[in-house]
Amino acid sequence: MTLSTVTVDDLDPTPPFEQLRRQLADLIGNGVLAPGDRLPPVRQLAADLGLAAGTVARTYRELEHAGYVRSRRGGGTRVAAAPPEAATPEAALDDAARAYLARARVLGVAPDVAARVVDRLARG
Amino acid sequence: MVALRVLPVVVLVGVATFVLALVRRRTVAVPAADHAEVVRVARRTRTLRALGLAVGAALALLVLVGGQALDALGRITSLAPAVLGAGVLLGTVVGELTARPRVGARRSAAVETRTVRGVLPRTWTALATGSATVLGAALLLGIAWGSADDLGRAGRSFAVTCTQVIDGTAVQIGSSRGPWPGSYYAVPLLGALLVLGLLAALALVAVVRRPRPSVDSLDLDTLLRRGAAANVLTATTFSALATLAPVALFIASGLADSGCASTPLQSAVGWAAWVVAPLALAGAAAALGMLLAGPVIRVADQQAAGSGVAAEGTPVR
């Protein structure tokens, strides 16, 4: 069985709860996580990612408000029956590119240099 | 006398299991560079489990020897197996709670729900729950059938009375045999069993909640958790069986030759106890042998380049 993974990067200027929210929303929106699938318990995911439990709890709250998941006391957090669909690939790439450029800025790399890195990687 | 006849067999079973467990122990050899964090976590949890076993064994010995001086009737001494088991369980809890993988700037986690049921090995679960259930039933039966001894200590002997006709005269005959695992012994033992059950549950939760070292070592990490859970159940099984053996022996000897005709239930329990006592003793020796031999799965560094894939049954070293 292949498990999906989520990643948190401290060098990414996006707050960890938002990094996590975006990845889980993508997994749900693209159908990787199906309706009814259980998300990891807050404490477990927080411990695995080295985050505070409150950070993961905030992610789950945001996902619940957006209709991606439903939480029930004692029953954990599960993917909602009819979650919103994922953004179009173009919009998702726009988001990823914006995050990449923001990270480059934190590292002191100019946008044109960052773009050249992408170009070099794309050409293999 | 029966105990003396059975003892060599029990020692033999213990030694044989110890040797068998050592020979059959699997060592999962992995390239240290690929699974460095898992190897570190495995070493820490294994060291603390071994430390728990050593401390538990030392305290159990102290309870065996010192307990006899404090209470010659053996109430404290009877808790020795539970003390040894508690040592292993506490070592497991401390090891699992303090084994924290190093975290870097970029961290990943699997989207999964880990549960205790997911790491429980079926055979050991059945053995641990079965032995604890039989022990609990034997102690409750001991409480129900126990009576006060000649000095008025409640639940320390098994008493029967019956009427027999001797030379045409009805004579009331009564006999009392002890020690009997009535409330005098059973209440502290049930308390110890309860504490042991809670510690085992705590240890299993700690095993499941330990953070994953790395998503690249998921299979190996799961293998380690199953090994740790098996160790928890082995310790619980040992404590239950090592306590059950003398309890069954005292029930069997208490019900034998009481001078009055036994009820069918008493006869059945008496015969069952004669069977259970040596089996429990041999089982406890086997479980102790497995605990001493160490965990079923050991993770070791492999300096030479390897496949990086760790799986159950990979080379034994």
CSV table of C-alpha atoms in Angstrom, one decimal, chain B residues 9-287:
chain,number,residue,atom,x,y,z
B,9,VAL,CA,11.4,-29.9,33.0
B,10,VAL,CA,10.6,-26.2,33.6
B,11,VAL,CA,14.3,-25.2,33.7
B,12,LEU,CA,14.8,-27.2,30.5
B,13,VAL,CA,11.9,-25.5,28.8
B,14,GLY,CA,13.3,-22.1,29.8
B,15,VAL,CA,16.8,-22.8,28.7
B,16,ALA,CA,15.6,-24.4,25.4
B,17,THR,CA,13.4,-21.4,24.6
B,18,PHE,CA,16.2,-19.0,25.4
B,19,VAL,CA,18.5,-20.8,23.0
B,20,LEU,CA,15.8,-21.2,20.4
B,21,ALA,CA,14.9,-17.5,20.7
B,22,LEU,CA,18.6,-16.5,20.3
B,23,VAL,CA,19.1,-18.7,17.3
B,24,ARG,CA,15.9,-17.7,15.6
B,25,ARG,CA,16.2,-14.0,16.4
B,26,ARG,CA,16.1,-11.9,13.3
B,27,THR,CA,18.5,-9.1,12.8
B,28,VAL,CA,17.4,-6.6,10.2
B,29,ALA,CA,20.7,-5.2,8.8
B,30,VAL,CA,20.2,-1.9,7.1
B,31,PRO,CA,22.6,0.6,5.6
B,32,ALA,CA,23.2,3.1,8.4
B,33,ALA,CA,23.2,6.1,6.1
B,34,ASP,CA,19.7,5.2,4.7
B,35,HIS,CA,18.0,4.6,7.9
B,36,ALA,CA,20.1,6.3,10.5
B,37,GLU,CA,17.2,7.7,12.5
B,38,VAL,CA,15.4,4.3,12.8
B,39,VAL,CA,18.7,2.6,13.8
B,40,ARG,CA,19.1,5.3,16.5
B,41,VAL,CA,15.5,5.0,17.7
B,42,ALA,CA,15.8,1.1,17.7
B,43,ARG,CA,18.9,1.2,19.8
B,44,ARG,CA,17.5,3.6,22.3
B,45,THR,CA,14.2,1.7,22.8
B,46,ARG,CA,16.1,-1.7,22.9
B,47,THR,CA,18.5,-0.4,25.5
B,48,LEU,CA,15.8,1.0,27.8
B,49,ARG,CA,13.8,-2.2,27.5
B,50,ALA,CA,16.8,-4.3,28.5
B,51,LEU,CA,17.4,-1.8,31.4
B,52,GLY,CA,13.8,-2.2,32.4
B,53,LEU,CA,14.2,-6.0,32.4
B,54,ALA,CA,17.4,-5.8,34.4
B,55,VAL,CA,15.9,-3.5,37.0
B,56,GLY,CA,12.7,-5.5,37.1
B,57,ALA,CA,14.6,-8.8,37.6
B,58,ALA,CA,16.7,-7.2,40.4
B,59,LEU,CA,13.6,-5.9,42.2
B,60,ALA,CA,11.8,-9.2,41.7
B,61,LEU,CA,14.7,-11.0,43.3
B,62,LEU,CA,14.5,-8.4,46.2
B,63,VAL,CA,10.8,-9.0,46.6
B,64,LEU,CA,11.4,-12.8,46.5
B,65,VAL,CA,14.1,-12.7,49.2
B,66,GLY,CA,13.1,-9.7,51.2
B,67,GLY,CA,9.4,-10.3,51.0
B,68,GLN,CA,9.8,-13.6,52.8
B,69,ALA,CA,11.4,-11.8,55.7
B,70,LEU,CA,8.6,-9.2,55.9
B,71,ASP,CA,5.7,-11.6,55.4
B,72,ALA,CA,6.5,-15.3,55.9
B,73,LEU,CA,3.1,-16.2,54.5
B,74,GLY,CA,4.2,-15.2,51.0
B,75,ARG,CA,1.8,-12.4,50.1
B,76,ILE,CA,4.7,-10.1,49.1
B,77,THR,CA,6.7,-12.9,47.5
B,78,SER,CA,3.8,-13.8,45.2
B,79,LEU,CA,4.1,-10.3,43.6
B,80,ALA,CA,7.7,-11.0,42.2
B,81,PRO,CA,6.6,-12.0,38.7
B,82,ALA,CA,4.4,-8.9,38.4
B,83,VAL,CA,7.4,-6.8,39.5
B,84,LEU,CA,9.6,-8.2,36.8
B,85,GLY,CA,6.9,-7.7,34.1
B,86,ALA,CA,6.3,-4.1,35.3
B,87,GLY,CA,10.1,-3.4,34.9
B,88,VAL,CA,10.0,-4.5,31.3
B,89,LEU,CA,6.8,-2.5,30.6
B,90,LEU,CA,8.1,0.7,32.3
B,91,GLY,CA,11.4,0.3,30.3
B,92,THR,CA,9.3,0.1,27.1
B,93,VAL,CA,7.2,3.2,28.1
B,94,VAL,CA,10.3,5.3,28.9
B,95,GLY,CA,12.1,4.1,25.8
B,96,GLU,CA,9.2,4.8,23.4
B,97,LEU,CA,8.4,8.2,25.0
B,98,THR,CA,12.0,9.4,24.9
B,99,ALA,CA,13.0,8.1,21.5
B,100,ARG,CA,12.6,11.3,19.5
B,101,PRO,CA,13.9,11.4,16.0
B,102,ARG,CA,16.1,14.4,15.1
B,103,VAL,CA,14.1,17.0,13.1
B,104,GLY,CA,15.5,19.0,10.2
B,105,ALA,CA,14.1,22.1,8.5
B,106,ARG,CA,12.1,19.9,6.1
B,107,ARG,CA,10.0,17.2,7.6
B,108,SER,CA,7.6,14.7,6.1
B,109,ALA,CA,4.9,12.5,7.5
B,110,ALA,CA,2.7,9.8,6.2
B,111,VAL,CA,-1.1,10.5,6.0
B,112,GLU,CA,-2.0,7.4,8.0
B,113,THR,CA,-3.8,6.5,11.3
B,114,ARG,CA,-1.7,4.3,13.5
B,115,THR,CA,-3.6,2.1,15.9
B,116,VAL,CA,-2.7,-0.3,18.7
B,117,ARG,CA,-4.6,-3.1,16.8
B,118,GLY,CA,-2.4,-2.5,13.8
B,119,VAL,CA,0.8,-3.4,15.6
B,120,LEU,CA,-0.5,-6.3,17.8
B,121,PRO,CA,0.8,-9.8,16.8
B,122,ARG,CA,-2.1,-12.2,16.9
B,123,THR,CA,-0.4,-15.1,18.7
B,124,TRP,CA,1.1,-13.1,21.5
B,125,THR,CA,-2.2,-11.2,21.9
B,126,ALA,CA,-4.1,-14.4,22.3
B,127,LEU,CA,-1.5,-15.8,24.7
B,128,ALA,CA,-1.4,-12.7,26.9
B,129,THR,CA,-5.1,-12.2,27.1
B,130,GLY,CA,-5.7,-16.0,27.6
B,131,SER,CA,-3.2,-16.3,30.4
B,132,ALA,CA,-4.5,-13.1,32.1
B,133,THR,CA,-8.1,-14.3,31.8
B,134,VAL,CA,-7.2,-17.8,33.3
B,135,LEU,CA,-5.3,-16.1,36.1
B,136,GLY,CA,-8.2,-13.7,36.8
B,137,ALA,CA,-10.7,-16.6,36.8
B,138,ALA,CA,-8.5,-18.7,39.1
B,139,LEU,CA,-8.2,-15.8,41.6
B,140,LEU,CA,-11.9,-15.1,41.6
B,141,LEU,CA,-12.6,-18.8,42.1
B,142,GLY,CA,-10.1,-18.8,45.0
B,143,ILE,CA,-11.9,-15.8,46.5
B,144,ALA,CA,-15.3,-17.5,46.1
B,145,TRP,CA,-14.2,-20.8,47.7
B,146,GLY,CA,-11.8,-19.5,50.3
B,147,SER,CA,-12.4,-19.4,54.0
B,148,ALA,CA,-10.6,-18.2,57.1
B,149,ASP,CA,-7.6,-20.2,58.4
B,150,ASP,CA,-7.1,-21.5,62.0
B,151,LEU,CA,-5.9,-18.0,63.0
B,152,GLY,CA,-8.9,-16.3,61.5
B,153,ARG,CA,-7.1,-14.8,58.5
B,154,ALA,CA,-9.9,-14.6,55.9
B,155,GLY,CA,-9.4,-16.3,52.5
B,156,ARG,CA,-6.3,-18.3,53.4
B,157,SER,CA,-7.6,-21.8,53.4
B,158,PHE,CA,-10.1,-24.1,51.7
B,159,ALA,CA,-12.6,-25.7,54.2
B,160,VAL,CA,-15.1,-28.4,53.7
B,161,THR,CA,-17.6,-30.0,56.0
B,162,CYS,CA,-19.7,-33.2,55.5
B,163,THR,CA,-21.7,-35.7,57.4
B,164,GLN,CA,-20.4,-39.3,57.5
B,165,VAL,CA,-22.0,-42.3,59.2
B,166,ILE,CA,-19.5,-44.1,61.4
B,167,ASP,CA,-20.7,-47.2,63.3
B,168,GLY,CA,-24.3,-46.1,62.7
B,169,THR,CA,-23.7,-42.6,64.1
B,170,ALA,CA,-23.8,-39.5,61.9
B,171,VAL,CA,-20.6,-37.6,62.5
B,172,GLN,CA,-19.9,-34.1,61.2
B,173,ILE,CA,-16.5,-34.1,59.6
B,174,GLY,CA,-14.6,-30.9,58.6
B,175,SER,CA,-11.2,-30.2,57.2
B,176,SER,CA,-9.3,-27.1,56.2
B,177,ARG,CA,-6.4,-27.0,53.8
B,178,GLY,CA,-4.0,-24.1,53.0
B,179,PRO,CA,-2.4,-22.1,51.7
B,180,TRP,CA,-5.3,-21.4,49.5
B,181,PRO,CA,-5.4,-18.5,46.9
B,182,GLY,CA,-8.4,-16.9,48.5
B,183,SER,CA,-8.9,-13.2,49.2
B,184,TYR,CA,-5.8,-13.1,51.4
B,185,TYR,CA,-3.6,-13.7,48.4
B,186,ALA,CA,-6.0,-13.0,45.5
B,187,VAL,CA,-6.8,-9.3,46.3
B,188,PRO,CA,-3.2,-8.1,46.1
B,189,LEU,CA,-2.6,-10.3,43.1
B,190,LEU,CA,-5.7,-9.0,41.3
B,191,GLY,CA,-4.5,-5.5,42.1
B,192,ALA,CA,-1.1,-6.3,40.5
B,193,LEU,CA,-2.8,-7.8,37.5
B,194,LEU,CA,-4.8,-4.7,37.0
B,195,VAL,CA,-1.7,-2.4,37.3
B,196,LEU,CA,0.1,-4.7,34.9
B,197,GLY,CA,-2.8,-4.5,32.4
B,198,LEU,CA,-2.8,-0.7,32.6
B,199,LEU,CA,1.0,-0.6,32.2
B,200,ALA,CA,0.7,-2.9,29.1
B,201,ALA,CA,-2.0,-0.6,27.6
B,202,LEU,CA,0.2,2.4,28.3
B,203,ALA,CA,3.2,0.8,26.7
B,204,LEU,CA,1.3,-0.2,23.6
B,205,VAL,CA,-0.1,3.4,23.2
B,206,ALA,CA,3.5,4.7,23.7
B,207,VAL,CA,4.7,2.3,21.0
B,208,VAL,CA,2.0,3.5,18.5
B,209,ARG,CA,2.4,7.2,19.3
B,210,ARG,CA,6.2,7.3,18.9
B,211,PRO,CA,6.9,9.7,16.0
B,212,ARG,CA,7.9,8.2,12.7
B,213,PRO,CA,11.6,8.8,12.2
B,214,SER,CA,11.4,9.2,8.4
B,215,VAL,CA,8.9,8.4,5.6
B,216,ASP,CA,11.7,6.6,3.8
B,217,SER,CA,11.8,4.0,6.6
B,218,LEU,CA,8.1,3.3,7.0
B,219,ASP,CA,8.3,-0.5,6.6
B,220,LEU,CA,11.3,-0.8,9.0
B,221,ASP,CA,9.7,1.4,11.5
B,222,THR,CA,6.5,-0.6,11.4
B,223,LEU,CA,8.5,-3.8,11.9
B,224,LEU,CA,10.1,-2.3,15.0
B,225,ARG,CA,6.8,-1.3,16.5
B,226,ARG,CA,5.4,-4.8,16.0
B,227,GLY,CA,8.5,-6.2,17.7
B,228,ALA,CA,8.1,-3.8,20.6
B,229,ALA,CA,4.4,-4.7,20.9
B,230,ALA,CA,5.3,-8.4,21.0
B,231,ASN,CA,7.8,-7.7,23.8
B,232,VAL,CA,5.1,-5.9,25.8
B,233,LEU,CA,2.8,-8.9,25.4
B,234,THR,CA,5.6,-11.4,26.2
B,235,ALA,CA,6.3,-9.6,29.5
B,236,THR,CA,2.5,-9.6,30.3
B,237,THR,CA,2.3,-13.3,29.5
B,238,PHE,CA,5.3,-14.1,31.7
B,239,SER,CA,3.9,-12.2,34.7
B,240,ALA,CA,0.4,-13.8,34.3
B,241,LEU,CA,1.7,-17.4,33.9
B,242,ALA,CA,4.4,-17.2,36.6
B,243,THR,CA,1.7,-16.0,39.0
B,244,LEU,CA,-0.8,-18.6,37.7
B,245,ALA,CA,1.5,-21.6,38.3
B,246,PRO,CA,1.6,-21.5,42.1
B,247,VAL,CA,-2.0,-20.3,42.3
B,248,ALA,CA,-3.1,-23.4,40.2
B,249,LEU,CA,-0.8,-25.6,42.3
B,250,PHE,CA,-2.4,-24.5,45.6
B,251,ILE,CA,-5.9,-24.8,44.2
B,252,ALA,CA,-5.0,-28.4,43.0
B,253,SER,CA,-3.5,-29.4,46.4
B,254,GLY,CA,-6.3,-27.7,48.3
B,255,LEU,CA,-9.0,-29.6,46.5
B,256,ALA,CA,-7.2,-33.0,46.8
B,257,ASP,CA,-8.1,-35.5,49.5
B,258,SER,CA,-10.3,-33.2,51.6
B,259,GLY,CA,-11.8,-36.2,53.5
B,260,CYS,CA,-15.3,-35.3,52.1
B,261,ALA,CA,-16.6,-36.2,48.7
B,262,SER,CA,-16.0,-33.4,46.2
B,263,THR,CA,-18.7,-31.9,44.1
B,264,PRO,CA,-18.4,-32.5,40.3
B,265,LEU,CA,-17.3,-28.9,39.9
B,266,GLN,CA,-14.6,-29.1,42.5
B,267,SER,CA,-13.3,-32.4,41.0
B,268,ALA,CA,-13.2,-30.8,37.5
B,269,VAL,CA,-11.4,-27.7,38.8
B,270,GLY,CA,-9.0,-29.8,40.8
B,271,TRP,CA,-8.0,-31.9,37.7
B,272,ALA,CA,-7.8,-28.8,35.5
B,273,ALA,CA,-5.5,-27.1,38.1
B,274,TRP,CA,-3.1,-30.1,38.1
B,275,VAL,CA,-2.9,-29.7,34.3
B,276,VAL,CA,-2.7,-25.9,34.3
B,277,ALA,CA,0.1,-25.6,37.0
B,278,PRO,CA,3.0,-27.3,35.1
B,279,LEU,CA,1.8,-25.8,31.8
B,280,ALA,CA,1.8,-22.3,33.2
B,281,LEU,CA,5.2,-22.9,34.8
B,282,ALA,CA,6.7,-24.1,31.5
B,283,GLY,CA,5.0,-21.3,29.6
B,284,ALA,CA,6.4,-18.7,32.1
B,285,ALA,CA,9.9,-20.2,31.7
B,286,ALA,CA,9.5,-20.0,27.9
B,287,ALA,CA,8.3,-16.4,28.0
